Coordinates of C-alpha atoms in Angstrom, one line a residue:
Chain A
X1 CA -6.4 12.0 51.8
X2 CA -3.7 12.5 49.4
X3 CA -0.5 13.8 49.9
X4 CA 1.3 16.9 48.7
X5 CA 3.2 16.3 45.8
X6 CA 4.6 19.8 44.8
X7 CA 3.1 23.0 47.1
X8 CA 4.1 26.4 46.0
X9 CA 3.7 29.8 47.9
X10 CA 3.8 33.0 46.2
X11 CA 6.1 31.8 43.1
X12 CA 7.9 34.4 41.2
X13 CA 10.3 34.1 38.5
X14 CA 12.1 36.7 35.9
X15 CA 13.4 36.4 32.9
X16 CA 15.6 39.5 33.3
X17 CA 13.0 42.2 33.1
X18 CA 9.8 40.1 31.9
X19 CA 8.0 38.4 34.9
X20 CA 7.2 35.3 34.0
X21 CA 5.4 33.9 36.8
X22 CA 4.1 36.2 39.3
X23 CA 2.6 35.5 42.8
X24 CA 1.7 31.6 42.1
X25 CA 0.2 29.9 44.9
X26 CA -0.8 26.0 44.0
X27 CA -0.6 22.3 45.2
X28 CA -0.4 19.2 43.5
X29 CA -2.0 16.3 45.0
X30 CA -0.3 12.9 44.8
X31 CA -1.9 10.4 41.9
X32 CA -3.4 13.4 40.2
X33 CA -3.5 14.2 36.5
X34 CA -2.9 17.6 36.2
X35 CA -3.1 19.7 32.9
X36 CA -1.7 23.3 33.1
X37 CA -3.6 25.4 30.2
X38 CA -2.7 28.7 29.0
X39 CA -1.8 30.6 25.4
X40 CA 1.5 30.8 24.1
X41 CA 3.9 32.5 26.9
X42 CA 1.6 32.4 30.0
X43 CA 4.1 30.4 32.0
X44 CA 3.1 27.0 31.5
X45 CA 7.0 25.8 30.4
X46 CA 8.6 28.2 33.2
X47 CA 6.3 26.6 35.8
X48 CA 7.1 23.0 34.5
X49 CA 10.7 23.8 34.9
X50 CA 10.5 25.0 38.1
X51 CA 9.1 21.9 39.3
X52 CA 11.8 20.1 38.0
X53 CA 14.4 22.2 39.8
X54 CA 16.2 23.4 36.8
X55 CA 14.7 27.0 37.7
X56 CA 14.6 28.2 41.1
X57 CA 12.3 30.8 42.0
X58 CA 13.2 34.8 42.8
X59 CA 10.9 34.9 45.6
X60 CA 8.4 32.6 47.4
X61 CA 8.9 28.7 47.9
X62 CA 8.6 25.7 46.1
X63 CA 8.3 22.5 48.1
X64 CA 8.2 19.0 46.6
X65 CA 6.7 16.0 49.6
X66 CA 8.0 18.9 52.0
X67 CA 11.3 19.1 51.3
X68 CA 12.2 23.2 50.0
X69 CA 13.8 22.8 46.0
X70 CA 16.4 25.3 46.3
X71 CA 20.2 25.9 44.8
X72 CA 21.6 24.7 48.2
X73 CA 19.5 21.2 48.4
X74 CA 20.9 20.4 45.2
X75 CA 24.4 20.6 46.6
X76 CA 23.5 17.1 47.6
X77 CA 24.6 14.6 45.6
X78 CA 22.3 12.2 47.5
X79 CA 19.5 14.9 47.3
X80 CA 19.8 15.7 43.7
X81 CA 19.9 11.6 42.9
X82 CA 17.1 11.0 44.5
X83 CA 15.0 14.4 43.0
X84 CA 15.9 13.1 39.3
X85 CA 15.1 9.6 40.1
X86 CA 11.2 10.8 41.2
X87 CA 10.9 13.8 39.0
X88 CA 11.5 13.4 35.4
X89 CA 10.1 16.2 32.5
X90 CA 9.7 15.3 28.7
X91 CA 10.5 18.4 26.9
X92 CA 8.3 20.2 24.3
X93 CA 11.1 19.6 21.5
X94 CA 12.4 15.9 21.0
X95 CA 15.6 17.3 19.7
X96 CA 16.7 18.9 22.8
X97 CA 15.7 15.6 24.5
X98 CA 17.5 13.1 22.4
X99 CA 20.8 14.4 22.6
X100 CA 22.5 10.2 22.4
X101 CA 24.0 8.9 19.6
X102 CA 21.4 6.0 19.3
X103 CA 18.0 4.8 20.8
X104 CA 20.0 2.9 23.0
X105 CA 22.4 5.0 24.9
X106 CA 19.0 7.6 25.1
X107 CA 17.5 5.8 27.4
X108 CA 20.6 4.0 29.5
X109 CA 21.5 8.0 29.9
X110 CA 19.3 8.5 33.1
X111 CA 20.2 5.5 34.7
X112 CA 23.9 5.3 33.7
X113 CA 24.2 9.1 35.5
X114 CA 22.1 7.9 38.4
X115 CA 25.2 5.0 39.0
X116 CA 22.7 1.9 38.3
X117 CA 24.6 -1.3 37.9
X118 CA 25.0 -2.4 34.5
X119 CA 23.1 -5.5 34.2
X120 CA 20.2 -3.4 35.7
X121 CA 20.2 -1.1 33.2
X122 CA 20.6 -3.1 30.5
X123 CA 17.5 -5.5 32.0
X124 CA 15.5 -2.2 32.3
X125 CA 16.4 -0.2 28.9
X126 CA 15.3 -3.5 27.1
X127 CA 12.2 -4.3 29.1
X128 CA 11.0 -0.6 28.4
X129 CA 11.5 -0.9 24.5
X130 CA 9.5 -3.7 24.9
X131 CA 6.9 -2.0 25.9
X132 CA 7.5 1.0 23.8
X133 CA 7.4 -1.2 20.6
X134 CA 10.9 0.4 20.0
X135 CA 13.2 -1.8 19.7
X136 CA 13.7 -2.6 16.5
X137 CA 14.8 1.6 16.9
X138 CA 17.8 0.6 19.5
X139 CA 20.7 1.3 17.1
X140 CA 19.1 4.3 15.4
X141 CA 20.4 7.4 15.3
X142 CA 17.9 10.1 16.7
X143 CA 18.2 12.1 13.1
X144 CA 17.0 9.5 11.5
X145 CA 13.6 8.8 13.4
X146 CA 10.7 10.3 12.6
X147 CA 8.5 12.7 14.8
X148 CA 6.3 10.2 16.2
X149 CA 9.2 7.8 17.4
X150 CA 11.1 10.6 18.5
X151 CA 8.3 11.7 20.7
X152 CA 8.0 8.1 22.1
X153 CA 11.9 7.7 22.5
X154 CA 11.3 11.1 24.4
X155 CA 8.8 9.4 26.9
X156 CA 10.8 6.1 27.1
X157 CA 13.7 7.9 28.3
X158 CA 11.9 9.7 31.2
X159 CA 10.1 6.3 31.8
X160 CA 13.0 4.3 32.3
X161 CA 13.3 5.8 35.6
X162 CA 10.1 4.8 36.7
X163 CA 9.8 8.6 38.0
X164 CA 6.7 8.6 40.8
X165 CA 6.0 12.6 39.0
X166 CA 5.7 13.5 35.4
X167 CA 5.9 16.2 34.0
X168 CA 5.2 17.0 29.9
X169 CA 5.7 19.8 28.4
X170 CA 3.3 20.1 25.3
X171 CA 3.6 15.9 24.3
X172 CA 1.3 16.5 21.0
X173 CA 2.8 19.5 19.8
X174 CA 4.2 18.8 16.0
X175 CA 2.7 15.3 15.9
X176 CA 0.6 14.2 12.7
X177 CA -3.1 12.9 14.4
X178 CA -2.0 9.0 14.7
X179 CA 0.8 9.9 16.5
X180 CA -0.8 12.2 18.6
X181 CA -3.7 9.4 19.5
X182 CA -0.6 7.0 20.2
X183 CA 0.8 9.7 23.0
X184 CA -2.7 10.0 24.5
X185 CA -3.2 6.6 24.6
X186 CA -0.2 6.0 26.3
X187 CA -0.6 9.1 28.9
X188 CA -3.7 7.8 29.6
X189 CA -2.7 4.1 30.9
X190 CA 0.3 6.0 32.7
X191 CA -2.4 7.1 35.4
X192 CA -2.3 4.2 38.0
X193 CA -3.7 6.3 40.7
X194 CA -0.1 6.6 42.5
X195 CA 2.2 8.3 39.5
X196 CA 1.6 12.4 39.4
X197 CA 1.0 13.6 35.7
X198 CA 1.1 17.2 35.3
X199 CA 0.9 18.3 31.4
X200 CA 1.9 21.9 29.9
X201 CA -0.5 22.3 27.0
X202 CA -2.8 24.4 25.2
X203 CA -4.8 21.6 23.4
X204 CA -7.9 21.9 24.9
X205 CA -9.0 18.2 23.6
X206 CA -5.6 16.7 26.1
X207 CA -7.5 18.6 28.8
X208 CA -10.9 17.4 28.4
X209 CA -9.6 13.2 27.3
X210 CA -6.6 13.2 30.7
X211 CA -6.8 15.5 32.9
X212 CA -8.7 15.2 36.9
X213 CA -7.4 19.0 37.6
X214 CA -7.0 22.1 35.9
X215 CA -4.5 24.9 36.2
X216 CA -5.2 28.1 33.8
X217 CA -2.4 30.5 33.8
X218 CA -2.5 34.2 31.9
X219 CA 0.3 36.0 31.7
X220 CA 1.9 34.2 34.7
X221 CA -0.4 34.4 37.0
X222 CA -3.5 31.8 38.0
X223 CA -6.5 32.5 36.1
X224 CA -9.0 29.6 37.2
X225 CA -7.9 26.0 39.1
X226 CA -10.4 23.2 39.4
X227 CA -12.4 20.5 36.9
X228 CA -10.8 20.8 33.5
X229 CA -14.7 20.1 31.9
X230 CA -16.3 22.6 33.4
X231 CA -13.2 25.4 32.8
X232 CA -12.9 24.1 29.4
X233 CA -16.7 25.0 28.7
X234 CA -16.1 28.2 30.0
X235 CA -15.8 30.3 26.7
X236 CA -15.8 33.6 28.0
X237 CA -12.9 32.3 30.3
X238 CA -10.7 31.1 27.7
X239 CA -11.4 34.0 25.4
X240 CA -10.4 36.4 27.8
X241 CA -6.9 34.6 28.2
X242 CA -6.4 33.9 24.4
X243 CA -7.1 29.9 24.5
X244 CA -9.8 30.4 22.1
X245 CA -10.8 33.0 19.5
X246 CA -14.3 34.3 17.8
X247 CA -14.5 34.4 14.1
X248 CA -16.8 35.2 11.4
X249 CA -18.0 31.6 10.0
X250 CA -21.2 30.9 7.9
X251 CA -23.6 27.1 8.4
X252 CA -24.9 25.1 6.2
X253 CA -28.2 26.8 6.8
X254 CA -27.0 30.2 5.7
X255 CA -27.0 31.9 9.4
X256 CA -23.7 33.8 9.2
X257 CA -22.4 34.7 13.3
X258 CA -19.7 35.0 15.2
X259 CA -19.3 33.5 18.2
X260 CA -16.1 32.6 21.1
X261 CA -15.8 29.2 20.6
X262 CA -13.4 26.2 20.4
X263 CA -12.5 23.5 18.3
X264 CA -13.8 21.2 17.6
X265 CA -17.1 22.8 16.9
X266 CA -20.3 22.8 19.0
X267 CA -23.5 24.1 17.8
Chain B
X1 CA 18.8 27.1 -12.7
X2 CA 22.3 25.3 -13.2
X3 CA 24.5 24.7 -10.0
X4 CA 27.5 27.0 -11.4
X5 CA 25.2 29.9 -12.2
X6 CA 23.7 29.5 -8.8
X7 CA 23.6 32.1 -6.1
X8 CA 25.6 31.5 -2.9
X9 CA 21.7 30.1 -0.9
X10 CA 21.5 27.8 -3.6
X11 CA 25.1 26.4 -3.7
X12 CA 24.9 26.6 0.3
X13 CA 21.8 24.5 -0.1
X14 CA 22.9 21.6 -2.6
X15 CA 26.3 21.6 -0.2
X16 CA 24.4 21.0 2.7
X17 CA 22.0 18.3 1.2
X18 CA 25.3 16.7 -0.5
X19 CA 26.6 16.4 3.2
X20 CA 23.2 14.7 4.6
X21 CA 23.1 12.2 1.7
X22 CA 26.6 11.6 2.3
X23 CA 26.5 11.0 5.9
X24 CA 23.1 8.6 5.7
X25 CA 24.9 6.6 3.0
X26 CA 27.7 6.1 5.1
X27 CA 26.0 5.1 8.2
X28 CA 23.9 2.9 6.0
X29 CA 27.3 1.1 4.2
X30 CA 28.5 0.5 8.1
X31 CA 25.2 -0.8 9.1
X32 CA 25.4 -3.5 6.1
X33 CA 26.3 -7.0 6.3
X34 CA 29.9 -7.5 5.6
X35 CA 33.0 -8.7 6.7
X36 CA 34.2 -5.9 9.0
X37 CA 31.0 -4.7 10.0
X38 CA 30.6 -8.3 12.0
X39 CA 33.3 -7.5 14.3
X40 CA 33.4 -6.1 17.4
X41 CA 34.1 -1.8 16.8
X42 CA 36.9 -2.1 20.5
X43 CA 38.9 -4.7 18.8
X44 CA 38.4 -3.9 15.5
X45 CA 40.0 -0.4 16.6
X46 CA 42.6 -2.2 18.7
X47 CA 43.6 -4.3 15.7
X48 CA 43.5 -1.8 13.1
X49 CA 46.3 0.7 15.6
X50 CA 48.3 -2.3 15.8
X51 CA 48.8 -2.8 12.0
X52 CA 49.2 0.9 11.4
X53 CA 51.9 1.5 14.5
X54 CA 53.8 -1.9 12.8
X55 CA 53.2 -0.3 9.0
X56 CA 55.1 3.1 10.9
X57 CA 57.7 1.4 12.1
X58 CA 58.6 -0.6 9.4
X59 CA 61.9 -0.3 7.5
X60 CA 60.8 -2.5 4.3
X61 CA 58.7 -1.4 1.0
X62 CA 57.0 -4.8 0.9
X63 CA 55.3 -5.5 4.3
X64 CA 53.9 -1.6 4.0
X65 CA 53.0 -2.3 0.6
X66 CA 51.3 -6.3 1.4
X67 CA 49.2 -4.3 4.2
X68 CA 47.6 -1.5 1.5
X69 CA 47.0 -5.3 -0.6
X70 CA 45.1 -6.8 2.3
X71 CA 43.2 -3.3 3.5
X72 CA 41.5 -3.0 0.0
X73 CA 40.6 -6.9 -0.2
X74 CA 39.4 -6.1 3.3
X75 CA 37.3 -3.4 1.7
X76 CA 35.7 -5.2 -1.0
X77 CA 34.9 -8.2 1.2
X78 CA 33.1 -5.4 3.2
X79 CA 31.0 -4.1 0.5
X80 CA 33.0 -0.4 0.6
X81 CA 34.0 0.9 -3.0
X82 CA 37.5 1.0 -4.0
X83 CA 36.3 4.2 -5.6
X84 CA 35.1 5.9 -2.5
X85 CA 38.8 5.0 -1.1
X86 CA 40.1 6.3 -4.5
X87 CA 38.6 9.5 -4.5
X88 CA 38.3 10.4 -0.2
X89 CA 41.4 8.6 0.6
X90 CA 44.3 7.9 -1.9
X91 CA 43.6 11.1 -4.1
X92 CA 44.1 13.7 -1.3
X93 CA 47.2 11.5 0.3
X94 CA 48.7 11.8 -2.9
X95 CA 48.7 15.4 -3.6
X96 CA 49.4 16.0 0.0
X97 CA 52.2 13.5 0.7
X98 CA 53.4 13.7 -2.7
X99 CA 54.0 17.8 -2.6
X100 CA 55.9 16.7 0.9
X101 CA 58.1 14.2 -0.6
X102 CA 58.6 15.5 -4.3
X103 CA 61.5 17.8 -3.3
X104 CA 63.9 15.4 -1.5
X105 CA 63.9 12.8 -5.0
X106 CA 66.1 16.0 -5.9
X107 CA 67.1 17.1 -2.7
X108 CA 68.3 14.2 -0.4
X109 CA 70.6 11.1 -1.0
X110 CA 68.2 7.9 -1.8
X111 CA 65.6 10.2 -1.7
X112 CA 63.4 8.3 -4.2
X113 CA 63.5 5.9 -1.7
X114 CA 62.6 8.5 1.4
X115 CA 59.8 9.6 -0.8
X116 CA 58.3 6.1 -1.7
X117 CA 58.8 5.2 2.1
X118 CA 56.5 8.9 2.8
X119 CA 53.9 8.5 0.4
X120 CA 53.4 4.2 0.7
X121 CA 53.4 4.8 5.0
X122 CA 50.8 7.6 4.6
X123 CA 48.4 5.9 2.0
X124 CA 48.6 2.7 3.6
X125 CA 47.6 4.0 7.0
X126 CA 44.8 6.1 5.4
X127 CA 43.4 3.8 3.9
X128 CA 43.6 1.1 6.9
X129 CA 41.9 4.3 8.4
X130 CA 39.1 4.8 6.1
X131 CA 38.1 1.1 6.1
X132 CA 37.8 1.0 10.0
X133 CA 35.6 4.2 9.6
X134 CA 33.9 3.4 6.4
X135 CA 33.1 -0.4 7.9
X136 CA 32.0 1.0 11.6
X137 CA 29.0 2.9 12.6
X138 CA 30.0 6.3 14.1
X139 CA 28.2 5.7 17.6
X140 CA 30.4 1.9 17.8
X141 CA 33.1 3.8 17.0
X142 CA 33.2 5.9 19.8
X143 CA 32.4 3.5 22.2
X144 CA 35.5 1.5 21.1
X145 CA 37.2 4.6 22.2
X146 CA 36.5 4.0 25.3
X147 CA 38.4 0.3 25.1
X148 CA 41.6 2.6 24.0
X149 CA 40.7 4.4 27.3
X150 CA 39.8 7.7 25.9
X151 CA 38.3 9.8 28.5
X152 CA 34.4 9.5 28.6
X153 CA 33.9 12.7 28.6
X154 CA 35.8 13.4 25.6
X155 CA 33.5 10.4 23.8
X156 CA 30.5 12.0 25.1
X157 CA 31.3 14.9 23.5
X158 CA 32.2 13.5 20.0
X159 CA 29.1 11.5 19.9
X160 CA 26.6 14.7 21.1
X161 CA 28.6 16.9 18.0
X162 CA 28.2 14.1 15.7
X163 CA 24.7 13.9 16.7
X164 CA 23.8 18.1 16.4
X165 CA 25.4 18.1 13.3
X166 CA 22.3 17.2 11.6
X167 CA 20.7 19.4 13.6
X168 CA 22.4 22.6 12.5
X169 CA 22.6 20.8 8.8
X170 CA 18.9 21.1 9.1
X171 CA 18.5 24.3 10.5
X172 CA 20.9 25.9 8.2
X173 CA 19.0 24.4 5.0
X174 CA 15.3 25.9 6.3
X175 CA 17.0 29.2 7.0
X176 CA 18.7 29.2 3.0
X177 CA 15.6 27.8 1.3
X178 CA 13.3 30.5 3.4
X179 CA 15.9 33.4 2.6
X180 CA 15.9 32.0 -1.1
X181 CA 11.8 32.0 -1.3
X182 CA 11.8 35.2 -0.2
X183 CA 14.8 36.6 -2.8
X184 CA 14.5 38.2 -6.5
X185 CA 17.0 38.8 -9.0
X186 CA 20.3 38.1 -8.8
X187 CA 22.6 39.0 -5.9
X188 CA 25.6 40.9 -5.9
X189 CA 29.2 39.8 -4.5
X190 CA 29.0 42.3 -1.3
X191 CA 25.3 41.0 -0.7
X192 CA 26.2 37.3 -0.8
X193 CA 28.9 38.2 1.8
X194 CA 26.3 40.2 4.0
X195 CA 23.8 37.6 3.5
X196 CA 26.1 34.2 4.7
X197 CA 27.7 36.7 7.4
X198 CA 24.4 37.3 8.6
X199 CA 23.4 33.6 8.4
X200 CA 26.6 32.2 10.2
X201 CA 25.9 35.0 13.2
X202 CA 21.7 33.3 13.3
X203 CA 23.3 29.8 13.5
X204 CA 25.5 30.2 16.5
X205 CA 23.0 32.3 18.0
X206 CA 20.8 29.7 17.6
X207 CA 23.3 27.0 18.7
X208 CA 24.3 28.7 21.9
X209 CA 20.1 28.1 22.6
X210 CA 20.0 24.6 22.0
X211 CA 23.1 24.1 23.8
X212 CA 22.0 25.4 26.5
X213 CA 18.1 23.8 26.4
X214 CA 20.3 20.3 25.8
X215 CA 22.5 20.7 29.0
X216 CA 19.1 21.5 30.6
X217 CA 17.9 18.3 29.6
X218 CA 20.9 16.5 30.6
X219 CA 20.7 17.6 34.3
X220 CA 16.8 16.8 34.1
X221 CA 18.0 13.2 33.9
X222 CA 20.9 13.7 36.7
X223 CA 23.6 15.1 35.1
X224 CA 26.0 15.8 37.3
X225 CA 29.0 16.5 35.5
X226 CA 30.3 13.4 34.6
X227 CA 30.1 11.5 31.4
X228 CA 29.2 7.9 31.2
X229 CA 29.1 5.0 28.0
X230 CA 28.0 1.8 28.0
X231 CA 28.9 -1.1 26.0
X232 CA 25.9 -3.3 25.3
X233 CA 27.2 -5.6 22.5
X234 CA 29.4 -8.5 23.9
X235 CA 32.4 -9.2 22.6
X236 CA 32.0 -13.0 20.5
X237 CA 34.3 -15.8 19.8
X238 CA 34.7 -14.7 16.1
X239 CA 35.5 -11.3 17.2
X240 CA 39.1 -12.8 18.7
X241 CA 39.2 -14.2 15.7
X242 CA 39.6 -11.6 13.5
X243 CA 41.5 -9.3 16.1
X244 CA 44.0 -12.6 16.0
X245 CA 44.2 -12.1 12.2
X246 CA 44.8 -8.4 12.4
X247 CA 47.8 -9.4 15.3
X248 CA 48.9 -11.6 13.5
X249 CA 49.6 -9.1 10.5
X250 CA 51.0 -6.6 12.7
X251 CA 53.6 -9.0 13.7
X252 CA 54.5 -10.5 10.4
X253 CA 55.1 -6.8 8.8
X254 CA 57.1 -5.5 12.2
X255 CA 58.9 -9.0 11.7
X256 CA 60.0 -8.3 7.6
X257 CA 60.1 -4.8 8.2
X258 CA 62.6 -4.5 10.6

């Protein structure tokens, strides 16, 4: 059996007077592939950031391999070493992320704060743009890359770490289709079986081609948990919490409906 | 519409795209092949403060003047315009120096001589100056800061505003070309005011909100507070060789100068 990656008890958090998760009870198995769903402002980024300890929760507990992710446990420089070398999270917007003067220094960032020795970072930075096909991009300037290499700078960053969790926070969002299939591709042979993915999204399509497990959240609280095919061929499910809309539309035979469903289409 | 007769979103907008191109032809001009840009930014930086403390010290016209000689054939072996040193470098110098220095020709006792001393020191340094910068890329730069034993942290912070800049650039442009799409007629002065009041208040709102998302991301990654750089570019043979040249100058003009 598995272990317990992340368990969380009766989560709450607030921004100020909007709740923004509310009463979240969930566990995260290790190895697993995790996609949380939800519309726009259901929780999905609050949740993610919680689990990376740069949120702590109002009420309830948060637990990563048993060990309770509070303010005080951070106090530890030892702790909080160890937390950032396991857990890492690619944010939603690559510009927040890529905060280095060039391709280089973003990904010798993580291991330069986590007191690697030099040659070790400098073996590890080049063996992972190797593998990210970005080093001919080692001297760029973020500015100057475009979306798609910013997005895999992003990941490469996080990477370098070899964190055993990972956590995503909408990866296609903003990229052009290639670029999107590139990120898939490459979340998809991240899954060894012992690394933890857990992906913020509402792209049903990163669900269905990634995902072993399912977590739909509506308005901060869990709507549904389990297979992500069978909840994301649940229309009446994801209409109710805004992943999925009904139109008017007209087919080629001239039969003119409406009808919940997603896209693609199915008919 | 012509640039004169434009509205402040429009000159705000060429301004701002003026600054970009600017910036990207100057990275690109210190990422060419050239005779500065093969050296090594710490001891390029090192050799370049050595030449400009022996051109301040010096008590002779002709050393200070041999050094501005040498900084613009250093220029043109590295590709940069004398024209872009012309017109960012010796024209402002000039005027500013030049206002400084004009009174005491009447003023002071040899102050002809005072004023040449002023105005030769001042362009020669600048100009030393503007090669390093013009010759380095911003990010090697600051990482030869470090050689000079500027505090990380105050690198760190360099290199992260140089990098937002284009950022906000960005942001500022889509905020001018949406507020211009969505303008008719012409403005008045009191609504131009209003309108770039309005715009500076967005900005910084919206700066405070990266800021804060970006320090976020730093402690995602183990921030703890403390700044780190790394130096990943050894430093060659031919690097000493040029830092000896550059030594080598700073002694001869502290020698003839003093």
């Amino acid at each position: 059996m598995a272990d317990t990656v992340f368990e969380l008890k009766q989560v709450r958090y607030r921004y100020r007077d909007l709740v923004a998760l509310d009463d979240l009870n969930l566990r995260i198995e290790e190895g697993s592939r995790t996609v949380l769903l939800g519309a726009n402002g259901s929780g999905k980024s609050t949740l993610l950031r919680i689990l990376d300890a740069l949120y702590f929760a109002d009420a309830g507990s948060v637990r990563f391999r048993g060990r309770e992710l509070d303010e005080r446990a951070f106090e530890s420089d030892e702790f909080a070493f160890d937390f950032r070398r396991r857990v890492g999270l690619v944010f939603q917007s690559p510009d927040v992320q890529l905060f280095n003067p060039t391709v280089f220094d973003e990904l010798a960032f993580g291991p330069l704060q986590l007191r690697w020795p030099r040659d070790q970072i400098v073996d590890r930075v080049e063996s992972v743009m190797e593998r990210f096909e970005i080093a001919h991009l080692r001297d760029r300037p973020p500015h100057r890359l475009s979306g798609g290499e910013k997005k895999r700078v992003a990941v490469a960053s996080v990477l370098v770490l070899d964190p055993e969790v990972l956590l995503l926070d909408e990866p296609t969002a903003a990229l052009d289709p290639r670029s999107e299939s590139q990120i898939i591709n490459l979340l998809a042979s991240l899954g060894d079986g012992k690394r933890t993915i857990i992906i913020a999204t509402h792209d049903l399509n990163l669900a269905f081609d990634i995902a072993d497990g399912c977590v739909l959240l509506e308005r901060g609280r869990l709507a549904a948990t389990g297979d992500p095919r069978e909840i994301v061929r649940d229309t009446e499910l994801l209409g109710r919490v805004n992943l999925i809309h009904e139109h008017l539309h007209r087919h080629a035979s001239g039969i003119v409906h409406s009808h919940p469903h997603r896209h693609p289409h199915e008919h | 519409m012509s640039r004169t007769s434009a509205g402040f979103a429009e000159r705000s907008i060429h301004s701002l795209l003026d600054a970009v191109d600017y910036a990207a032809q100057a990275e690109k001009r210190a990422e060419s092949a050239g005779l500065l840009q093969a050296m090594d930014a710490r001891l390029k930086l090192a050799g370049v403060l050595l030449v400009i403390i022996a051109v301040v010290t010096s008590r002779a016209l002709v050393p200070i003047a041999a050094v501005l000689g040498g900084s613009i054939l250093l220029a043109i072996g590295s590709g940069i315009r004398v024209r872009a040193i012309a017109t960012t470098v010796w024209i402002p110098a000039l005027l500013f120096t030049g206002a400084i220095a004009l009174p005491s020709i009447f003023l002071v006792q040899h102050g002809a001589r005072s004023a040449a001393f002023l105005v030769l020191r001042s362009v020669t340094c600048a100009t030393l100056s503007a090669v390093l910068v013009f010759s380095t890329p911003w990010p090697a730069l600051l990482k030869g800061l470090r050689a000079l034993r500027v505090p990380a942290i105050a690198v760190t912070i360099l290199g992260m505003t140089y990098r937002y800049l284009f950022s906000i650039l960005d942001v500022a442009r889509d905020m001018l070309e949406s507020r211009r799409s969505r303008t008719v007629g012409v403005l008045t002065g009191a609504e131009e005011r209003r309108m770039a009041a309005g715009a500076a208040g967005v900005l910084l709102s919206r700066s405070v909100l990266l800021s804060r998302e970006v320090h976020f991301a730093m402690l995602s990654r183990g921030f703890r507070g403390e700044a780190f750089t790394l130096e990943n570019r050894p430093i060659l043979s031919h690097d000493w060789v040029y830092f000896s040249g550059f030594s080598v100058a700073a002694a001869a003009v502290l020698w003839f100068g003093r």
